[in-house]
Coordinates of C-alpha atoms in Angstrom, one line a residue:
X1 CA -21.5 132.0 -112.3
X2 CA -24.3 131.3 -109.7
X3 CA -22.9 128.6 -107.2
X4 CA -25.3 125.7 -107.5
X5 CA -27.2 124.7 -104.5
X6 CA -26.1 122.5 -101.8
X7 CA -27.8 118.6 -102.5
X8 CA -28.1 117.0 -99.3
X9 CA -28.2 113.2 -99.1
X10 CA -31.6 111.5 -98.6
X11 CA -31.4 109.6 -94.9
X12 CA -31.5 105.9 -95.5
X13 CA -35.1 104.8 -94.3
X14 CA -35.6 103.4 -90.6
X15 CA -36.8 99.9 -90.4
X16 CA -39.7 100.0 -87.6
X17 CA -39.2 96.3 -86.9
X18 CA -37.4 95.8 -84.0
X19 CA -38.0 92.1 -84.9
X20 CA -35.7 92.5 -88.5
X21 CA -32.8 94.3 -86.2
X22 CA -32.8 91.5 -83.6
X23 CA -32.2 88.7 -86.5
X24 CA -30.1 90.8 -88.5
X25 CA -27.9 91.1 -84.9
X26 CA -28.2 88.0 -83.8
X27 CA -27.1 86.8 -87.8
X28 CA -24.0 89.1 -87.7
X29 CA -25.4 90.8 -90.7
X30 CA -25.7 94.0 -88.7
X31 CA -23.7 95.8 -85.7
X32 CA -25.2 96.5 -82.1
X33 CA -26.1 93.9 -79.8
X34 CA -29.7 92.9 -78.1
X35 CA -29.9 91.5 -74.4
X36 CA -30.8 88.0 -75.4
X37 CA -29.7 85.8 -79.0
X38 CA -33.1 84.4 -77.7
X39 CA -34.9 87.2 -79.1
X40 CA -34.4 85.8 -82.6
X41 CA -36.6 82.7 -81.7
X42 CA -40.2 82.6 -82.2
X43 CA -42.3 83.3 -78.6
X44 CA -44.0 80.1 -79.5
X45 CA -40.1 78.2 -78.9
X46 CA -40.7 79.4 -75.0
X47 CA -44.6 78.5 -74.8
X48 CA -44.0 75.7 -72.5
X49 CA -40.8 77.0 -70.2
X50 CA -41.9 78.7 -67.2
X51 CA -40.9 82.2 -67.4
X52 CA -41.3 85.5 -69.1
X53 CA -39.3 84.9 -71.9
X54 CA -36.3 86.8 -73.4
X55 CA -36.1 90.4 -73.1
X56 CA -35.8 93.0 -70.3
X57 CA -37.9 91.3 -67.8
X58 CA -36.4 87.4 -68.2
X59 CA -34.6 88.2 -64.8
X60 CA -37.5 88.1 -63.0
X61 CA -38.8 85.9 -60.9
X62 CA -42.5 84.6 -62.0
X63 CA -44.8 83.7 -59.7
X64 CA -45.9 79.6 -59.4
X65 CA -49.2 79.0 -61.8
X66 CA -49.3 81.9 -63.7
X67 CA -50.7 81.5 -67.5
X68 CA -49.0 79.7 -70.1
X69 CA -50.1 79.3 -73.6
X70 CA -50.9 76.1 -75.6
X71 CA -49.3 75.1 -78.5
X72 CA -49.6 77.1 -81.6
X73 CA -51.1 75.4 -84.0
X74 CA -48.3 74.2 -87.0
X75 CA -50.1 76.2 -89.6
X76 CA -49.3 79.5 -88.1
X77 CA -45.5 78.3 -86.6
X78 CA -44.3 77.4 -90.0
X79 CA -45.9 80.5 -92.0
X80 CA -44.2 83.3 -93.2
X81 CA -44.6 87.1 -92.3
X82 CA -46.3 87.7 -95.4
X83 CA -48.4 85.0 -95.0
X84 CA -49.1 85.1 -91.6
X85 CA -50.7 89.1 -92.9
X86 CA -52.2 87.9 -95.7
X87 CA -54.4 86.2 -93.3
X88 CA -54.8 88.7 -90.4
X89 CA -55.8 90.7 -93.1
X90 CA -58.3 88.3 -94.9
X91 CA -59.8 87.6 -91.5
X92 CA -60.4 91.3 -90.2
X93 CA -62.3 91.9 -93.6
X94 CA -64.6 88.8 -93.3
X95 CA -64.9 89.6 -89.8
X96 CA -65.8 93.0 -90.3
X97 CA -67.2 95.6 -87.6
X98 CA -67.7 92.4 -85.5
X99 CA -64.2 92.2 -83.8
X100 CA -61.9 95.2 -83.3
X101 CA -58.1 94.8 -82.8
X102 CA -56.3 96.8 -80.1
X103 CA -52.3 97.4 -80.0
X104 CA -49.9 98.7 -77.6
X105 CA -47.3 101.3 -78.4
X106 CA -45.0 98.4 -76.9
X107 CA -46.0 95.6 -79.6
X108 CA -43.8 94.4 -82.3
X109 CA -44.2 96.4 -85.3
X110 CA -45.9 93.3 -87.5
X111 CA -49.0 93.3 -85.0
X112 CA -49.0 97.2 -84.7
X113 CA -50.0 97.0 -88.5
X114 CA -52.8 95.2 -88.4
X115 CA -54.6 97.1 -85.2
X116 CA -57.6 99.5 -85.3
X117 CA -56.4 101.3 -82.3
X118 CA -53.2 101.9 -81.4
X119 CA -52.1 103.6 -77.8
X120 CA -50.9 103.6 -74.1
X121 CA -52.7 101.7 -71.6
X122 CA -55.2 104.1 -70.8
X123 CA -56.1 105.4 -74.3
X124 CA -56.8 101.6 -75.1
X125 CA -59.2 101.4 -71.8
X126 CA -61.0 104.0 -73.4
X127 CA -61.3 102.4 -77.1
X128 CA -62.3 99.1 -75.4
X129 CA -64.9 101.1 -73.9
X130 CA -66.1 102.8 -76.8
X131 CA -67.1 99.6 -79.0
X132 CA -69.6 98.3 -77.8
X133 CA -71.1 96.9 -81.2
X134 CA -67.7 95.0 -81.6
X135 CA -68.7 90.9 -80.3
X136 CA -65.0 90.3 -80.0
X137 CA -62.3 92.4 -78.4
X138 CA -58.1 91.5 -79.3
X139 CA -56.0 93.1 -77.2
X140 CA -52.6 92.7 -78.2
X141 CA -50.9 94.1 -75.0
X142 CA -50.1 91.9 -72.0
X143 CA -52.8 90.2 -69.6
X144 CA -53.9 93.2 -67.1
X145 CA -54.7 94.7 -69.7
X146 CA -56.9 92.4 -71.5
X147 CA -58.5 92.3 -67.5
X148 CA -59.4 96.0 -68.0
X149 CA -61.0 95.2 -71.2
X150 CA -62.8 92.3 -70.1
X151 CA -63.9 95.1 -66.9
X152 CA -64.9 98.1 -69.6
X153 CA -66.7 96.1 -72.0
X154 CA -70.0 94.7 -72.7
X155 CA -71.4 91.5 -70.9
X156 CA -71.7 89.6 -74.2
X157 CA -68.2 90.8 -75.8
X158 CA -65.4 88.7 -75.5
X159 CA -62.1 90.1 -75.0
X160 CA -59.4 87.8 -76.5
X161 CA -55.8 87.9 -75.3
X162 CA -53.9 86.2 -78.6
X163 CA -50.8 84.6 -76.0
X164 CA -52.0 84.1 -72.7
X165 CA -48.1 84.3 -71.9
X166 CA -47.7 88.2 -72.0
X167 CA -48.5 88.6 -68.5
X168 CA -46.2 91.6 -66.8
X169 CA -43.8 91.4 -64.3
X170 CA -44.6 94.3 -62.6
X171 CA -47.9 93.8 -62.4
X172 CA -46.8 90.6 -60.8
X173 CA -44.8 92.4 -58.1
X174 CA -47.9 93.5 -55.7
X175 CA -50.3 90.2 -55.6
X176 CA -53.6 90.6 -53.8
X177 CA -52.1 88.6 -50.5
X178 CA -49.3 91.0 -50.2
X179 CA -51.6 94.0 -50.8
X180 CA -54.1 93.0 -47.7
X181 CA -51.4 92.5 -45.2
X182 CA -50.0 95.8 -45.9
X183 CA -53.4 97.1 -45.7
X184 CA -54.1 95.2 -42.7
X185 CA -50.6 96.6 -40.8
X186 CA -51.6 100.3 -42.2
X187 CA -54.5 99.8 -40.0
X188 CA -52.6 99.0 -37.0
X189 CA -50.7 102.1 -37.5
X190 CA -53.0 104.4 -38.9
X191 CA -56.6 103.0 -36.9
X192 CA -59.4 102.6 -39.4
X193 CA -58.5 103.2 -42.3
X194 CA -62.2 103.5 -43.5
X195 CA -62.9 106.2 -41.2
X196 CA -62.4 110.0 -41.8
X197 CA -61.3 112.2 -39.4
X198 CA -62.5 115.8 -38.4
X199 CA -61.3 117.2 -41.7
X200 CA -63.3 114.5 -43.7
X201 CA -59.9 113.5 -44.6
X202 CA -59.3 109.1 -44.5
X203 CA -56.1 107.6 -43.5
X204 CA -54.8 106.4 -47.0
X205 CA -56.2 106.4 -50.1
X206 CA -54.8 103.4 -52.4
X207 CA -53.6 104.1 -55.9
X208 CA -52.6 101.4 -58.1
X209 CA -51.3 102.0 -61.6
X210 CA -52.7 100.0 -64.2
X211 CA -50.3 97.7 -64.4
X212 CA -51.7 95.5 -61.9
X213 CA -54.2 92.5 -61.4
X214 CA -57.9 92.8 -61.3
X215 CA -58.0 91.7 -57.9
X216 CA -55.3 94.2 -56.6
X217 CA -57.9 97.1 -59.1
X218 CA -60.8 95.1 -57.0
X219 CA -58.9 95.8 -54.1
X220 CA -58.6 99.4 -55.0
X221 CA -62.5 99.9 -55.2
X222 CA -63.5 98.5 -52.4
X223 CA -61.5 101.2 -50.3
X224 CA -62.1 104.1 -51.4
X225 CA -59.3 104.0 -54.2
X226 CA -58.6 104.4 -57.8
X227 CA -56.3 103.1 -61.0
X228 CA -54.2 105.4 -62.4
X229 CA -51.6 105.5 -65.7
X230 CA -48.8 107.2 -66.7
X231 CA -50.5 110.1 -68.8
X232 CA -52.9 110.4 -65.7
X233 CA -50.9 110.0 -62.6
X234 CA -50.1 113.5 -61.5
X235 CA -54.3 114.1 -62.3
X236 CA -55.2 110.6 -60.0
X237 CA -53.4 112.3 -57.2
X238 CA -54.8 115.3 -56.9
X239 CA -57.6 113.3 -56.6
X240 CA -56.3 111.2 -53.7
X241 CA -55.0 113.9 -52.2
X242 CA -58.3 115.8 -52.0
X243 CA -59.9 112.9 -49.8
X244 CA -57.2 111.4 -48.1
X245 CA -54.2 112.1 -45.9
X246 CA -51.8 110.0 -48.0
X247 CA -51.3 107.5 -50.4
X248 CA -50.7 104.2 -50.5
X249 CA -49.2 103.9 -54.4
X250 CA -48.2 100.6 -56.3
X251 CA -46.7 98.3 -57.9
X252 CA -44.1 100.7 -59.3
X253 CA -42.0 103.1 -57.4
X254 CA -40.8 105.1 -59.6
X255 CA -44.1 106.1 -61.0
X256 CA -45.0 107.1 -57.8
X257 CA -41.7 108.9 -57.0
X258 CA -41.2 110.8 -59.6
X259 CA -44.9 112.2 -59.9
X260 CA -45.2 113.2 -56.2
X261 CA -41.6 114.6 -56.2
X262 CA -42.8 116.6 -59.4
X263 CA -45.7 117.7 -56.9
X264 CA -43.9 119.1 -54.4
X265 CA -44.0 116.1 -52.5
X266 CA -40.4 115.9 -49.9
X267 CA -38.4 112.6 -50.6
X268 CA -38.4 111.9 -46.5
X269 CA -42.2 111.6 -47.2
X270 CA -42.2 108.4 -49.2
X271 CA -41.2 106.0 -47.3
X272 CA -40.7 102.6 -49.4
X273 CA -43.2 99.5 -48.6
X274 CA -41.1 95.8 -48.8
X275 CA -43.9 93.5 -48.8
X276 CA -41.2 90.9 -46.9
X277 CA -40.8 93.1 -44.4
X278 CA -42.7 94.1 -40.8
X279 CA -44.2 97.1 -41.6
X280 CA -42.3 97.4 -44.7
X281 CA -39.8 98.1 -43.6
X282 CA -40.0 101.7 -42.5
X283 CA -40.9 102.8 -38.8
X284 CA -44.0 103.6 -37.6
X285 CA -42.8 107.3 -37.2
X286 CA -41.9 107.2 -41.2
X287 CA -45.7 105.7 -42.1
X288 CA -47.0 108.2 -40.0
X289 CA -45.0 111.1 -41.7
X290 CA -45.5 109.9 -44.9
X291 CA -47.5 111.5 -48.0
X292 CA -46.6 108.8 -50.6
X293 CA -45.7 105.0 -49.6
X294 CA -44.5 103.5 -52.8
X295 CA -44.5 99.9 -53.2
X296 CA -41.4 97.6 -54.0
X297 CA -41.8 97.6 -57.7
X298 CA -40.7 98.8 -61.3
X299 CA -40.6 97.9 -64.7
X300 CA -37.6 95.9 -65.7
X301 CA -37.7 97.7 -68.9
X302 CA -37.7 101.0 -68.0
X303 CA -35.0 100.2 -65.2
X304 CA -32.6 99.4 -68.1
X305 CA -32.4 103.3 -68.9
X306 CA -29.1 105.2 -66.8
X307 CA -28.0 108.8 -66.5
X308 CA -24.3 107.6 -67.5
X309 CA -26.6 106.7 -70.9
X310 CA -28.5 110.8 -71.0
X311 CA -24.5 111.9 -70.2
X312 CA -22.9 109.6 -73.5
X313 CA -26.2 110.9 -75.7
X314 CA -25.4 114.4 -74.7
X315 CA -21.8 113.9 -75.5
X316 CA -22.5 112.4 -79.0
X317 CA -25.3 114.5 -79.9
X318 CA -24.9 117.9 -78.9
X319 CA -28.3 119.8 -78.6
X320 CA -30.2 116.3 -77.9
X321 CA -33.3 116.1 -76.8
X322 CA -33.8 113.8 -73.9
X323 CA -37.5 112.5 -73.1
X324 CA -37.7 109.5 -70.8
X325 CA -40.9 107.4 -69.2
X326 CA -41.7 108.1 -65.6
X327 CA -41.0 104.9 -64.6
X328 CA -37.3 105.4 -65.2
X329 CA -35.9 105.9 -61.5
X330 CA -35.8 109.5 -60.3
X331 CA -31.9 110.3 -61.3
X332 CA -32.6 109.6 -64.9
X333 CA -35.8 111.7 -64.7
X334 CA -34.3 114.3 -63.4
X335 CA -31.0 114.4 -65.4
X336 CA -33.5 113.8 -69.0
X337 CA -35.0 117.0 -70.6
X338 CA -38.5 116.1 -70.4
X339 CA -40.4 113.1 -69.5
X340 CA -43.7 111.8 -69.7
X341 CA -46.0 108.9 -71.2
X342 CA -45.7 107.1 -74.2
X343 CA -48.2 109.2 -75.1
X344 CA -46.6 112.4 -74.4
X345 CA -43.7 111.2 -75.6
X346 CA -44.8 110.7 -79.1
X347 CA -46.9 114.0 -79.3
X348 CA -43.1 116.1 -78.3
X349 CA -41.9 114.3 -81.3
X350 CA -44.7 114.8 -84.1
X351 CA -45.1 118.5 -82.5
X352 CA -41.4 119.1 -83.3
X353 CA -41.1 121.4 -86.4
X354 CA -37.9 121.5 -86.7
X355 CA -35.1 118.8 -87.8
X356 CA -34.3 117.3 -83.9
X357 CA -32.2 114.7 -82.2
X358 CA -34.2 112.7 -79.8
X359 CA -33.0 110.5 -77.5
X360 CA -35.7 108.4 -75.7
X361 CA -35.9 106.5 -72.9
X362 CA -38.3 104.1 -73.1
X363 CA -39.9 100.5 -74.8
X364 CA -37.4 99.7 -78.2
X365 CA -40.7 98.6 -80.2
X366 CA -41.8 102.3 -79.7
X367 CA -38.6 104.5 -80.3
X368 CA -37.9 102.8 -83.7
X369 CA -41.5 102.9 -84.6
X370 CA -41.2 106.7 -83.9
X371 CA -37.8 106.8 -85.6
X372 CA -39.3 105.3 -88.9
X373 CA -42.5 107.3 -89.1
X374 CA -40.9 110.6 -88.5
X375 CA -37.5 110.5 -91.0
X376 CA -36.7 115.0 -90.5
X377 CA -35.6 113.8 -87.3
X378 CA -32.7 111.8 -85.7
X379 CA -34.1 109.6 -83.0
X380 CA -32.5 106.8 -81.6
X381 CA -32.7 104.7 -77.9
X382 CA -30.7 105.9 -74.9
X383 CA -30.0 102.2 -74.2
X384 CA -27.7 101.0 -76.8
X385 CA -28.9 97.1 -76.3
X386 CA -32.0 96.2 -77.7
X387 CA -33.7 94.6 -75.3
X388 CA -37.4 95.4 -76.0
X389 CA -40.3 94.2 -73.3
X390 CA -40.0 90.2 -73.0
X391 CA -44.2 90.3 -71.9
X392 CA -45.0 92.3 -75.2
X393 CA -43.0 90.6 -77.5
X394 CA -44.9 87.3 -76.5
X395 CA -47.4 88.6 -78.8
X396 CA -46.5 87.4 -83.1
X397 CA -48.4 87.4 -85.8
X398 CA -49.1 84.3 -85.9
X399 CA -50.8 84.1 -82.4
X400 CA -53.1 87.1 -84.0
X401 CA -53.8 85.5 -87.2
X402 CA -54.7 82.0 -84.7
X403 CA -57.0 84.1 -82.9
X404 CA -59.3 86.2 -85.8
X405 CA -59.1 82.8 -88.0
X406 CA -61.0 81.2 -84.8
X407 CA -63.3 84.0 -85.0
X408 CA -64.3 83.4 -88.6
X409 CA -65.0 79.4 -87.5
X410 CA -67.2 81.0 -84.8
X411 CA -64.8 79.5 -82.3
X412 CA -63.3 82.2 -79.3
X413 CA -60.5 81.1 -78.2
X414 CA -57.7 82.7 -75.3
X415 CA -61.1 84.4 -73.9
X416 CA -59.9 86.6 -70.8
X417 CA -62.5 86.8 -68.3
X418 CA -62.8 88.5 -64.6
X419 CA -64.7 87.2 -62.0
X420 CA -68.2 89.0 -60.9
X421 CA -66.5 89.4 -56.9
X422 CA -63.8 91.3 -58.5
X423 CA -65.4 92.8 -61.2
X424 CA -67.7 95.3 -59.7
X425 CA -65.3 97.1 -57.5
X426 CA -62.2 97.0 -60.1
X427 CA -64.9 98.5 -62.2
X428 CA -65.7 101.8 -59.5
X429 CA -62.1 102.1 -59.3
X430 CA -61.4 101.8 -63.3
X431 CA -64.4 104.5 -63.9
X432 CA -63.1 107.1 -61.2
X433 CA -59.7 106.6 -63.7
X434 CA -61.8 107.0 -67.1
X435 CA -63.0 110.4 -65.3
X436 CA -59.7 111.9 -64.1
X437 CA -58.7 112.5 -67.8
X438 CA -55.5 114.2 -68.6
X439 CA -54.9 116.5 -71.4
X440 CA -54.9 114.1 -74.0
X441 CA -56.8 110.6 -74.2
X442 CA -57.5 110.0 -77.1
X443 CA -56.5 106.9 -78.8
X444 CA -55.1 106.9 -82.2
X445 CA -57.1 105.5 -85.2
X446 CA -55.4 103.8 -87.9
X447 CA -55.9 104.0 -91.1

């Protein structure tokens, strides 16, 4: 008698919200623990509280007068989810080709479903760019963002952040102030900085990611400089390289270390920039030396992820697959199997053909997302808290379905706009980023 053939049991479906696993948590209806009990409050609870809110970032310190949202109107607060997408939903289609709705990899999975383009920072740059038919632009991301929008699009579009509380600490870690007396004690060091020398070569090029202000991306292009992101940085400096002697790179360090390391670039030749300090703290030997000086910053998120974590996933999960973020610091870069953009690291795991363990270091919201849409494979978080973005998750349905039911009443409302000073450089400096395109750009479209 033939021996019958061996039934494997179906795998129990992922839920992509990170939203459901942080009540049930928080509820004692499931196991694991999240960073904050916080997190199982509505954003609109911390609307008023200076702050960033719960989540990896609400250690930070935020700087005096930046933007807080008004009240959310009781209709929306008191809604329910399927309500609250009802609406979204009734609104897009009454609002047609006229607005188009833009989400972060990093959003919460309820405003993910409702976007028309969903990608990293720079993929979104270019989607922003590319509708230009669109009167209204949503961004659900976090402010500079919505700033790069407001930069790429079209004079009479309006770009339309739906909490103007989802700022980002990093970006808030190199303000414009800081940025000039650096540039202004680079100077005293280097001489001119807007002067070549006999190679054509100038001083320092500066390279700021996109996480950053519009001013410090104004800054940028009025020096010679250019934004860069995560799926681009190795490609933006090349380009610095090729016209200047170094680099002045910020907000985040480990960006900037771990792409110039991967480059070939020595460790002694990155000197670290303290805005509170004389010179930044290095000597003027060091600054002189240097190929890279990296600015005091990182993502609070991405700082969360450790190697002790990679060494406990390899333990568990023999044969796992480790992908991280760049802006993890170096030793977990280095001790991961891969790492890239949230980008690349969602390509690696829909180009996987075969059954895989992943473990992934980067943005919760993401990794379960991933985990849901792609059931052949195991993929899980290397940290073990959840503890998703606190800027990002500032963003609810309930602020989106406020903003497009606005719309539809002709009303724009949380309109982000830069000022004309700032706007034509940041633009030069955005554009030489659109050019220096890596492999991949292109944002996804949702069905």
């Amino acid at each position: 008698m033939a021996a019958s053939p061996l039934t494997l049991a179906p795998r129990r479906a992922v839920d992509a919200s990170v939203d459901h696993g942080i009540q049930a948590i928080v509820a004692g209806t499931a196991t694991g623990s999240t960073c904050s009990t916080d997190l199982a409050a509505t954003p609109w609870t911390f609307d008023t509280v200076p702050g960033y809110g719960p989540g990896a970032s609400m250690g930070d310190v935020i700087p005096t007068g930046s933007p807080r949202q008004g009240e959310l109107p009781a209709e929306y607060r008191e809604a329910s989810e399927d309500e609250l997408h009802a609406r979204i939903r009734a609104a897009k289609e009454t609002l047609g080709d006229r607005v188009v709705v833009l989400g972060h990899f990093y959003q919460r999975d309820e405003v993910v479903r409702h976007a028309d383009y969903v990608g990293d920072s720079f993929q979104l740059a270019n989607a922003a760019k590319a509708h230009p038919e669109a009167e209204a632009i949503v961004f659900c991301g976090v402010h500079f963002m919505a700033e790069t929008a407001d930069l790429l699009s079209g004079p009479g579009q309006a770009v339309i952040l739906p909490n103007l509380a989802a700022g980002c600490s990093m970006a808030d870690m190199a303000d414009i102030d800081q940025v000039e007396e650096c540039w202004e004690q680079l100077e005293d060091v280097y001489g001119p900085l807007d002067e070549p020398d006999a190679d054509g070569f100038l001083p320092v090029i500066p390279v700021t990611y996109m996480n950053s202000s519009a001013a410090i991306k104004g800054f940028v292009g009025r020096h010679g400089g250019i934004v860069c992101t995560s799926s681009n940085a190795r490609t933006v400096l090349e380009w610095a390289f090729a016209r200047g002697r170094r680099v002045l790179f910020f907000p985040d360090q480990h960006l900037g270390r771990n792409t110039a390391k991967a480059m070939g670039v020595p460790l002694e030749r990155m000197p670290m920039w303290n805005p509170h300090r004389p010179l930044g703290g290095s000597s003027e030997q060091d600054l002189r030396d240097a190929r890279v000086i990296l600015w005091h910053g990182f993502c609070s998120v991405h700082r969360r992820f450790t190697v002790d974590q990679i060494d406990r996933a390899r333990a568990e999960h023999p044969g796992v697959r480790v992908i991280v973020h760049p802006e993890c610091p170096m030793p977990v870069v280095d001790a991961a199997d891969e790492a890239g953009s949230t980008d690349v690291i969602r390509r690696a795991i829909e180009s996987a053909t075969a059954p895989t363990t992943f473990a992934i270091g980067t943005e919760i919201n993401l990794v379960q997302r991933l985990a849901a849409q792609h059931p052949q494979h195991t993929i899980f978080c290397l940290d073990p808290v959840v503890c998703p973005c606190s800027t990002m998750y500032r963003i609810h349905p309930g602020y989106l379905a406020w903003t497009l039911e606005e719309l539809v009443a002709g009303r724009v409302v949380n309109r982000i706009t830069v000022a004309d000073e700032v706007a034509a450089p940041a633009r030069v400096a955005l554009e030489r980023m659109l050019a220096a395109k890596p492999a991949s750009a292109t944002p996804a479209r949702t069905a």
